[in-house]
Short mmCIF file of C-alpha atoms and ligand atoms in Angstrom, two decimals:
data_model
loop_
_atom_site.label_atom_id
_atom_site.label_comp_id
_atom_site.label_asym_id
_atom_site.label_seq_id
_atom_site.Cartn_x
_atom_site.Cartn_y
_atom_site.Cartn_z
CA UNK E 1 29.35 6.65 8.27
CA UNK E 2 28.62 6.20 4.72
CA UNK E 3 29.71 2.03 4.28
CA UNK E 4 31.60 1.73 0.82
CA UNK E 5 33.98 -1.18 1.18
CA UNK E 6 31.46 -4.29 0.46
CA UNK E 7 34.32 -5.56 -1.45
CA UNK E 8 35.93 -5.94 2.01
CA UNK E 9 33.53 -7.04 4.02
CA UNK E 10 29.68 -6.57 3.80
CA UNK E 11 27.46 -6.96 7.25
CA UNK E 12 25.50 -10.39 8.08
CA UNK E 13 22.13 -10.56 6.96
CA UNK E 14 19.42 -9.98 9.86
CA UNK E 15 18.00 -13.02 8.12
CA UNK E 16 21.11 -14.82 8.26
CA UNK E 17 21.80 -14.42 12.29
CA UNK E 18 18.05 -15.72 12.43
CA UNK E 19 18.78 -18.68 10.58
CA UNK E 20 22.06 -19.32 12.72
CA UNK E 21 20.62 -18.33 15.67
CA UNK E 22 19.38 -21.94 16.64
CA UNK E 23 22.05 -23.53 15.61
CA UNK E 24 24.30 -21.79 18.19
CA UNK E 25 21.93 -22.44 20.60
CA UNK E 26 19.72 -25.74 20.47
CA UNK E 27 20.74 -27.51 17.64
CA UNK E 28 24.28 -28.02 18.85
CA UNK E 29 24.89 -31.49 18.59
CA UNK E 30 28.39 -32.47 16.58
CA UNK E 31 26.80 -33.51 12.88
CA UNK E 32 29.62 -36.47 13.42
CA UNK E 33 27.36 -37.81 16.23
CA UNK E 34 24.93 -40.67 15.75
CA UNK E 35 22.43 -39.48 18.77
CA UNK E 36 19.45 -37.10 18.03
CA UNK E 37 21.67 -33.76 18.99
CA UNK E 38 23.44 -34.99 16.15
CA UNK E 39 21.30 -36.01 13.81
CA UNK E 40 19.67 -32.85 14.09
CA UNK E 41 22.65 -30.92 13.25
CA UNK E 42 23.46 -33.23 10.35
CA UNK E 43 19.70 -32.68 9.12
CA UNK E 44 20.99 -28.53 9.36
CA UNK E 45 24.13 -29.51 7.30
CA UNK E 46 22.78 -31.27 4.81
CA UNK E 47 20.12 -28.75 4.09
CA UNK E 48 22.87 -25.82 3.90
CA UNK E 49 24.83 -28.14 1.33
CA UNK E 50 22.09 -28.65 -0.83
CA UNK E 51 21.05 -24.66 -0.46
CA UNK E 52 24.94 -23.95 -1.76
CA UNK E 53 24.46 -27.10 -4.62
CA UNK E 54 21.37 -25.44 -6.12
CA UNK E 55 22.77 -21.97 -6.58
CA UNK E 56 26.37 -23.23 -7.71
CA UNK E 57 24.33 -26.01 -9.93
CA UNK E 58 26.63 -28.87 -8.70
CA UNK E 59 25.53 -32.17 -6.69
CA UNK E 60 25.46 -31.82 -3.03
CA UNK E 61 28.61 -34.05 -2.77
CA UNK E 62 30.51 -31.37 -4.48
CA UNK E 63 30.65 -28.82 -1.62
CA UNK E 64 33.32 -28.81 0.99
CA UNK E 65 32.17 -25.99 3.53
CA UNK E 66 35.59 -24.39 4.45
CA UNK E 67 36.63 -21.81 7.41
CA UNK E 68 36.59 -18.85 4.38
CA UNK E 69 37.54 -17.91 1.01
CA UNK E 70 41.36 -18.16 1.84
CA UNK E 71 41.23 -21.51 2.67
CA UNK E 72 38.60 -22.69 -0.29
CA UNK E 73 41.99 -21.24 -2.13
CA UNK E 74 44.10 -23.15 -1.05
CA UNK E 75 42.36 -26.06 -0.69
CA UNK E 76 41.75 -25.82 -4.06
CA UNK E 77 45.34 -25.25 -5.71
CA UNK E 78 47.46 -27.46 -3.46
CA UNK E 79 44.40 -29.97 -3.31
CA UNK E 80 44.00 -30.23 -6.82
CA UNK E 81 48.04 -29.62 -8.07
CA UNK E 82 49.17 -32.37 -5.20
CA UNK E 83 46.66 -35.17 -6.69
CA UNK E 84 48.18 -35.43 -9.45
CA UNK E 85 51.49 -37.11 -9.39
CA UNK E 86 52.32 -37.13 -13.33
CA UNK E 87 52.03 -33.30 -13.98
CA UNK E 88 53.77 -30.98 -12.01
CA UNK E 89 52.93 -27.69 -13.65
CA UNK E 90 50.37 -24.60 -12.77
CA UNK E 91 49.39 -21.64 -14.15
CA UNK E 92 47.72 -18.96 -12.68
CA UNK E 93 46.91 -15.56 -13.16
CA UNK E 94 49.31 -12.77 -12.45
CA UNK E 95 46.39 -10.52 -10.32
CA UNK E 96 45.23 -13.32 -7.98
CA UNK E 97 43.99 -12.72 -4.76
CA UNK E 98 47.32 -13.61 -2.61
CA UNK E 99 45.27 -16.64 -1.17
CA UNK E 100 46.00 -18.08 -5.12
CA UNK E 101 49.28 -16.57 -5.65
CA UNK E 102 50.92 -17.50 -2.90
CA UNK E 103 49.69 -20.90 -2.40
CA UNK E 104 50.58 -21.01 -6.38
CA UNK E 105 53.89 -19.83 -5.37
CA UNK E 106 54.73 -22.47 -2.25
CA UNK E 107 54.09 -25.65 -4.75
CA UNK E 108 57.57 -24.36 -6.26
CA UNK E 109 58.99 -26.39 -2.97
CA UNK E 110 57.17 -28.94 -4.12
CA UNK E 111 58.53 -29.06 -7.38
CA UNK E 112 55.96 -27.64 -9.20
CA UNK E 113 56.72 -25.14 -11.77
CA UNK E 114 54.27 -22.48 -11.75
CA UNK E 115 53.71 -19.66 -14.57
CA UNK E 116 51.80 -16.48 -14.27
CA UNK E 117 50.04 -15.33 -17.29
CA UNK E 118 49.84 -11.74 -17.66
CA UNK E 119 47.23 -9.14 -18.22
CA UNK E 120 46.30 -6.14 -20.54
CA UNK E 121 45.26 -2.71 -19.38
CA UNK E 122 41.91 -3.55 -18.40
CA UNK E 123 43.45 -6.55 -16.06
CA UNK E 124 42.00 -9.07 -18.75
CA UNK E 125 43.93 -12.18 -18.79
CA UNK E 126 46.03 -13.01 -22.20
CA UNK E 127 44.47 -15.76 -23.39
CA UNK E 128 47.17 -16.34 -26.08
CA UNK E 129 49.82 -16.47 -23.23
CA UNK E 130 47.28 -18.49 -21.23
CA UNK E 131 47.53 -20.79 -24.34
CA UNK E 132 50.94 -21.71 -25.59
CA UNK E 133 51.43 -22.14 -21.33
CA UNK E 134 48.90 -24.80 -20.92
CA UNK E 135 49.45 -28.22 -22.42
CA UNK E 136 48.56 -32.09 -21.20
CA UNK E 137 51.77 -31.52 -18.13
CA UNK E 138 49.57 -29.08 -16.54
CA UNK E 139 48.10 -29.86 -12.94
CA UNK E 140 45.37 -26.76 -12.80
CA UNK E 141 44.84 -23.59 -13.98
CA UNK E 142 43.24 -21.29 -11.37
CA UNK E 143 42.01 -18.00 -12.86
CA UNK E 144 40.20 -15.38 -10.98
CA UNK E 145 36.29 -14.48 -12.17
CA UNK E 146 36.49 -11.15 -10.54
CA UNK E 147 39.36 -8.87 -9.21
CA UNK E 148 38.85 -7.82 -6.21
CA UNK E 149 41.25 -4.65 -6.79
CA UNK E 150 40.21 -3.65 -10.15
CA UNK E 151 36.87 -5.38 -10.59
CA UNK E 152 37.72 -6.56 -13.83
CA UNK E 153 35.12 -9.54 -14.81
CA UNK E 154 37.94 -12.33 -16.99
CA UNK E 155 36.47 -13.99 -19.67
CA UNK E 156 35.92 -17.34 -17.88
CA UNK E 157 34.60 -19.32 -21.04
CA UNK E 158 37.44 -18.74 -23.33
CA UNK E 159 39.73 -19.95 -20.04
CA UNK E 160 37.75 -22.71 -20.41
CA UNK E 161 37.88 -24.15 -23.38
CA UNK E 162 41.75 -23.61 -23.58
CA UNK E 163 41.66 -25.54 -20.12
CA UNK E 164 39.17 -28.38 -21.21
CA UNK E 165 41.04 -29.07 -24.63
CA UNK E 166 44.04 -30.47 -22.68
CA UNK E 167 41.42 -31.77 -19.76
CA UNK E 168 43.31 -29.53 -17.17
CA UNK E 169 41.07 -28.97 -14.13
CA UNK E 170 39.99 -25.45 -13.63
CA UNK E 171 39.64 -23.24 -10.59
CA UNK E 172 38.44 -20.12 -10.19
CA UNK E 173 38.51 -17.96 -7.13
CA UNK E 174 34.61 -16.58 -7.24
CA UNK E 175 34.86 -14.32 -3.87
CA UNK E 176 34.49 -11.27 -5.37
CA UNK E 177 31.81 -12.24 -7.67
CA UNK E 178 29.60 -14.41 -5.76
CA UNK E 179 26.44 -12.46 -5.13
CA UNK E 180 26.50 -10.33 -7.75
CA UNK E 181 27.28 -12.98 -11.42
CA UNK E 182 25.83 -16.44 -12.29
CA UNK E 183 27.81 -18.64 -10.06
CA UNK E 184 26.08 -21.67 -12.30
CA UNK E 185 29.28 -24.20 -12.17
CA UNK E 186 27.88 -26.41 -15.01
CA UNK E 187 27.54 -23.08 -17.19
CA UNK E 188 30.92 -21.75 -16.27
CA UNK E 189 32.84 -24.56 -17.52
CA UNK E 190 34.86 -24.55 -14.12
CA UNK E 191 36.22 -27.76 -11.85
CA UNK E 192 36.27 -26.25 -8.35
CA UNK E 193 35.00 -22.83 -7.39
CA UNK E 194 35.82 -20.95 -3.93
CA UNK E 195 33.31 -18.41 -2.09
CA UNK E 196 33.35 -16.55 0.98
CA UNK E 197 30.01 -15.90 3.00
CA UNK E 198 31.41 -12.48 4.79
CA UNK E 199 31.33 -11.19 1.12
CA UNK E 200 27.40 -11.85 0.33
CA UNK E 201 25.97 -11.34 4.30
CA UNK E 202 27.02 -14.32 5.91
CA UNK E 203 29.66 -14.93 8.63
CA UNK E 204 33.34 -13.96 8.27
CA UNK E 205 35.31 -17.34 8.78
CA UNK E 206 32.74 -19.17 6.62
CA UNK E 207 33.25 -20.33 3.14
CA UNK E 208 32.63 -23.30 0.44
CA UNK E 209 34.70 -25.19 -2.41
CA UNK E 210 33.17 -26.63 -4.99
CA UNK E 211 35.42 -29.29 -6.89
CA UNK E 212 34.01 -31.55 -9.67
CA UNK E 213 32.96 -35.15 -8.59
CA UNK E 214 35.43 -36.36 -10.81
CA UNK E 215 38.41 -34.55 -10.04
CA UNK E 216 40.81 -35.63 -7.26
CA UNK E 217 41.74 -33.68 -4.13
CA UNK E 218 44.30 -33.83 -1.66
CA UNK E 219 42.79 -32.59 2.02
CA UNK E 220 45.01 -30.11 3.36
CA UNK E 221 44.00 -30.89 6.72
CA UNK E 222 44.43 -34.59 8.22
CA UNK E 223 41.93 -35.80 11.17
CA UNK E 224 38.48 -37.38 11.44
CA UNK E 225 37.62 -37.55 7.67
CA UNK E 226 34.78 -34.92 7.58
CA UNK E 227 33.78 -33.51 4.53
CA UNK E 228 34.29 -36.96 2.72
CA UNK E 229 37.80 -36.59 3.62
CA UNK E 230 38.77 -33.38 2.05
CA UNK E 231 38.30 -31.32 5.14
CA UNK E 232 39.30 -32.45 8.45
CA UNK E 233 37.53 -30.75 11.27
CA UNK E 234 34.20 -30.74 12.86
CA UNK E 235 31.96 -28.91 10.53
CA UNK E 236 30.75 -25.25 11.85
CA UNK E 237 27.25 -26.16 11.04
CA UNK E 238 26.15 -22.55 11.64
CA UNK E 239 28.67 -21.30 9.33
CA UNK E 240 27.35 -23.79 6.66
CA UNK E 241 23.55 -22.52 7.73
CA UNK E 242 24.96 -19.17 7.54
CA UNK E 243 26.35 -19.44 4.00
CA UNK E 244 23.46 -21.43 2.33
CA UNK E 245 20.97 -18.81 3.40
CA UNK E 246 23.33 -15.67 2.72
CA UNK E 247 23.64 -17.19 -0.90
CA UNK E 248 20.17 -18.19 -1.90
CA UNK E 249 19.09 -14.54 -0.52
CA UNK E 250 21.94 -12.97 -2.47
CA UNK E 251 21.02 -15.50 -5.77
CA UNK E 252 17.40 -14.83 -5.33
CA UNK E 253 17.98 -10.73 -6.06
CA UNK E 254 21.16 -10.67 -7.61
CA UNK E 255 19.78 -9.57 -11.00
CA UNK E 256 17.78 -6.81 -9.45
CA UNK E 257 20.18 -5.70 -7.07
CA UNK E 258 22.68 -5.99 -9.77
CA UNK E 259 21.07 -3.79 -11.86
CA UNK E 260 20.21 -1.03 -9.22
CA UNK E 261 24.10 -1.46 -8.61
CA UNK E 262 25.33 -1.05 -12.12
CA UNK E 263 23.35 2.12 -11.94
CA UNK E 264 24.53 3.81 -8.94
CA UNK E 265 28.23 2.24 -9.58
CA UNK E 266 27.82 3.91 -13.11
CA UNK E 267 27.19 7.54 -11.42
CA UNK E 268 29.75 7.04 -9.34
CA UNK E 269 32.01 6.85 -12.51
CA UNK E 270 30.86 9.18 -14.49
CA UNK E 271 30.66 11.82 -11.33
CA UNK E 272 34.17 10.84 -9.98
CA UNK E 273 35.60 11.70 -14.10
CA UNK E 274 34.05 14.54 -14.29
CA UNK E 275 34.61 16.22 -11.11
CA UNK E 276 37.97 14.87 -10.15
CA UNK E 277 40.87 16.17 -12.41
CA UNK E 278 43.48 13.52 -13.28
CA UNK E 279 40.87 10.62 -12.09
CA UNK E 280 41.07 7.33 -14.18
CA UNK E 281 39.18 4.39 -13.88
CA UNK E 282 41.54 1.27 -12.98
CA UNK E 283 39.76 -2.03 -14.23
CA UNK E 284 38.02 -2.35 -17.54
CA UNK E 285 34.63 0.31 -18.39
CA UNK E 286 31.95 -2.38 -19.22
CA UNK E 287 33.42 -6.32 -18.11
CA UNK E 288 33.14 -5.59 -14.03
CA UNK E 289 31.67 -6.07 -11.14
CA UNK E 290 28.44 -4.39 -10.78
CA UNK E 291 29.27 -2.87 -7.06
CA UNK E 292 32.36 -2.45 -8.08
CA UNK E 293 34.21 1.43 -8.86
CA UNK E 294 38.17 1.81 -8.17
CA UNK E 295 40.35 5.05 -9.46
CA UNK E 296 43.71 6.46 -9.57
CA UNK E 297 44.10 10.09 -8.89
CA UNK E 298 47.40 11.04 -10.27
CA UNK E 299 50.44 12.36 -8.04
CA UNK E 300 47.49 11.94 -4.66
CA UNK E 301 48.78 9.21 -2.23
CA UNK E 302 45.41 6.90 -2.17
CA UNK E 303 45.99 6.27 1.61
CA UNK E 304 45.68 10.36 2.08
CA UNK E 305 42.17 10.00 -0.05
CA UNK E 306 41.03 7.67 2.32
CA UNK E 307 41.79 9.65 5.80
CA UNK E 308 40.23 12.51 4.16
CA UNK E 309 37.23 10.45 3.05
CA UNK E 310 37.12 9.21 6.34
CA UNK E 311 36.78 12.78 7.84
CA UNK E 312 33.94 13.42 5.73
CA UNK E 313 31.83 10.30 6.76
CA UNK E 314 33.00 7.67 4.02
CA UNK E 315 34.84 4.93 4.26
CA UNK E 316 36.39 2.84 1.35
CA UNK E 317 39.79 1.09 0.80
CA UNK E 318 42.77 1.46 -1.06
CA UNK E 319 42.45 -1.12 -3.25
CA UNK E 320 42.24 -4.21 -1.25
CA UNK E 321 41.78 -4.60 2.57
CA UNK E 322 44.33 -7.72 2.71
CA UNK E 323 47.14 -5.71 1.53
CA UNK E 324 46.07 -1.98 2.90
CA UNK E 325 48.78 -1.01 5.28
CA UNK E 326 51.82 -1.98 3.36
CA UNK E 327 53.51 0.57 1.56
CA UNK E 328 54.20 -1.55 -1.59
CA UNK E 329 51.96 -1.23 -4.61
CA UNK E 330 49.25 -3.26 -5.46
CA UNK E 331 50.49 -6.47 -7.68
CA UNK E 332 47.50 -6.15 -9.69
CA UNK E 333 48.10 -2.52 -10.63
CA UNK E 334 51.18 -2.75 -11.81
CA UNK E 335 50.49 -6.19 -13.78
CA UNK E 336 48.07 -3.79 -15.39
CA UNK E 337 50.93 -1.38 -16.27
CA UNK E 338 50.24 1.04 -14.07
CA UNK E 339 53.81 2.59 -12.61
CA UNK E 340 54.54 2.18 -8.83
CA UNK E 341 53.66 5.76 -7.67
CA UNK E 342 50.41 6.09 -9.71
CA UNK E 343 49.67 2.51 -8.65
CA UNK E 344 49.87 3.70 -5.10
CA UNK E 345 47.03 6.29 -5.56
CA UNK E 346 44.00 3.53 -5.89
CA UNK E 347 40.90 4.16 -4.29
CA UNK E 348 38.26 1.52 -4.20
CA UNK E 349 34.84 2.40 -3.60
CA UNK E 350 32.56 -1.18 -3.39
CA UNK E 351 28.90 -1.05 -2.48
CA UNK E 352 26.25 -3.00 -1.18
CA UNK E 353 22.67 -3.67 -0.23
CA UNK E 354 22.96 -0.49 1.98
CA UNK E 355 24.17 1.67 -0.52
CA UNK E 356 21.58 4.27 -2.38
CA UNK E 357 21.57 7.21 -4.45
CA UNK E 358 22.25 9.36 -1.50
CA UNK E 359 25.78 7.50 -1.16
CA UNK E 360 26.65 8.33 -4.51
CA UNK E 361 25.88 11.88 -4.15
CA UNK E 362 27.63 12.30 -0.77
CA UNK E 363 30.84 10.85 -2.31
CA UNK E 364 30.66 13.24 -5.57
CA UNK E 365 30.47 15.91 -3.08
CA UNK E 366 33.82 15.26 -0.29
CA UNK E 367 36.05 13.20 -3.51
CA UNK E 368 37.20 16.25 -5.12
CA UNK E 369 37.80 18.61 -1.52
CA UNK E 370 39.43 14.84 -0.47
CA UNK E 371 41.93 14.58 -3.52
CA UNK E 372 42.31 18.24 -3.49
CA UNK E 373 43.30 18.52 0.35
CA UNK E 374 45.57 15.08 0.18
CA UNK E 375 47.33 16.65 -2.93
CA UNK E 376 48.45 19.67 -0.61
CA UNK E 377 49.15 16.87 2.16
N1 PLP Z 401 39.84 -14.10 -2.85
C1 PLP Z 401 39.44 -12.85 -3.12
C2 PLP Z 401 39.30 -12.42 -4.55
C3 PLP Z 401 39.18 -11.94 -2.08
O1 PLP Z 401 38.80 -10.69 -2.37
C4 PLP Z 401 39.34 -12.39 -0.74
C5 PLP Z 401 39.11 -11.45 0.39
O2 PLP Z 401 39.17 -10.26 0.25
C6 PLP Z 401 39.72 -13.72 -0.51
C7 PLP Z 401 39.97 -14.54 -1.59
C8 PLP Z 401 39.89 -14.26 0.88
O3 PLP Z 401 38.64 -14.55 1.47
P1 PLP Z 401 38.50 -14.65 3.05
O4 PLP Z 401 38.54 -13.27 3.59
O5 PLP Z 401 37.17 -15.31 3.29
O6 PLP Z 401 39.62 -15.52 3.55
#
């Protein structure tokens, strides 16, 4: 089977079982604990925490390991919104990972009015829109860095400074890019930060927050007071371990691997137009992900694609794996414009460290018997 769904989920490291290895094992003491089984856990904690401060150029104290990327999310927007009793506003992006939208969407009960700022074609947020909605009663603004549908790479900076001229706190939910962009928090000009270790070769059920020393957060989760209080729970140290190594690996090639990427993803592109009639890229050309290729194939239900794919050795997604399954189109699609039935014809194709020429080639060859045969389907 030819593995194109990294966007989904990408395989553990072999380096990263070996580092966890031990720690599921020996070193299995509760960090919490003041004996030597404990201390030597804590000593495994602390190290992963520093490993996930260097690459996301923050202070130790900064990271709040989490149970994944979902949760980071939330953590995050309720965590952030709810410390704040004197503004009761949010604004998010209107192609958010449902982890943001819908926790976005449950501070309504709160009270909280929350506004969705649109985007163009390319799924680019509107920064004028973004604008005239932010102002000094704004809680947080939580704005994507990479789609995870379309792959479209948002223009962080200019978020930003809109954010930082009314000293709103900003989040952005870096699952998709984390691995493959400068995660550098000081250089982003972001106040919190969410990743997901399944998505760069650590463990699925891992993940990491980073929120700015100075900004307040309200723990979702009530109990011992781990995490300096903003994350009840006794801390999965090999899921920390597990994280810290999958990042620095992922940090330490990410501008080679990036490159070979942007390559291969750029034959892929190029192939898929050429050979597929009525292909179109969704997502903008040049701003996006590196591993990162997703089409529509007019009047060709994407699901179809897919089972044919799958008979010919490939397998991809749909768009994304959360909401694959349900028959209603994508909510990033159509915020792009895209009409319901073409929206329903994405096909995402997301590689990895696996992924080589070969890949590429193999997928030029079954895509255009695939959309050919699901168009007769
Ligand atoms: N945010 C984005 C952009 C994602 O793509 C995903 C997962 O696909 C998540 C959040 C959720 O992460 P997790 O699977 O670790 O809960």
């Amino acid at each position: 089977m030819i593995y194109l769904d990294h966007a989904a989920t990408s395989p553990p490291r072999r380096e990263v079982l070996e580092a966890v290895w031990p720690y599921l094992t020996s070193v299995t003491g509760n960090p919490s604990s003041a004996h030597e089984a404990g201390r030597a856990a804590r000593a495994g904690l602390d190290a992963a925490r520093s490993g996930v401060a260097q690459v996301l150029g923050c202070r130790p104290g900064e990271v709040v390991f989490t149970g994944g990327g979902t949760e980071a999310d939330n953590l995050a927007v309720t965590g952030i919104a709810g410390a704040d009793p004197h503004r009761r506003r949010v604004v998010v992006s209107a192609i958010e990972h449902p982890a943001v939208l819908e926790t976005a969407r449950a501070l309504v009960q709160r009270g909280f009015r929350v506004d969705e700022v649109g985007v163009d074609g390319f799924g680019v947020v509107d920064l004028e829109q973004l604008e005239r909605l932010v102002d000094d009663g704004t809680a947080l603004v939580s704005v994507m860095y990479a789609n995870n549908e379309v792959g479209t790479v948002q223009p962080l900076a200019e978020v930003s400074r809109i954010c930082r001229a009314h000293g709103v706190p900003l989040h952005t939910d870096a699952v998709q890019a984390a691995g493959h962009l400068p995660l550098d928090t000081g250089e982003l000009g972001v106040d919190a930060l969410s990743v997901s270790a399944h998505k760069f070769g650590g463990l699925r059920g891992s993940g990491a927050l980073f929120v700015r020393g100075a900004v307040p957060l309200e723990p979702l989760l009530h109990g011992g007071g781990q995490e300096q209080g903003r994350r009840s729970g006794t801390v999965d140290v090999a899921g920390a371990v597990g994280t810290a190594v999958a990042l620095g690996l992922a940090e330490a090639a990410r501008e080679e691997e990036s490159a070979r990427l942007r390559a291969l993803r750029d034959r892929l592109v190029a192939g898929v137009l050429d050979a597929v009639p009525g292909a179109r890229l969704t997502g903008h050309p040049v701003r996006r992900l590196p591993h990162h290729a997703s089409f529509c194939f007019a009047g060709v239900g994407g699901e179809t694609v897919l089972l044919e794919l799958e008979a010919a050795g490939i397998a991809c997604s749909s768009g994304s794996a959360c909401s694959a399954g349900s028959e209603d189109a994508s909510h990033v699609l159509l915020a792009t414009g895209l009409d319901a039935d073409t929206a329903r014809t994405a096909v995402r194709f997301s590689m990895g460290p696996s992924t080589t020429e070969a890949d590429v080639e193999a997928v030029l060859r079954a895509l255009p018997l695939a959309v050919r045969a699901a168009g007769r389907a």
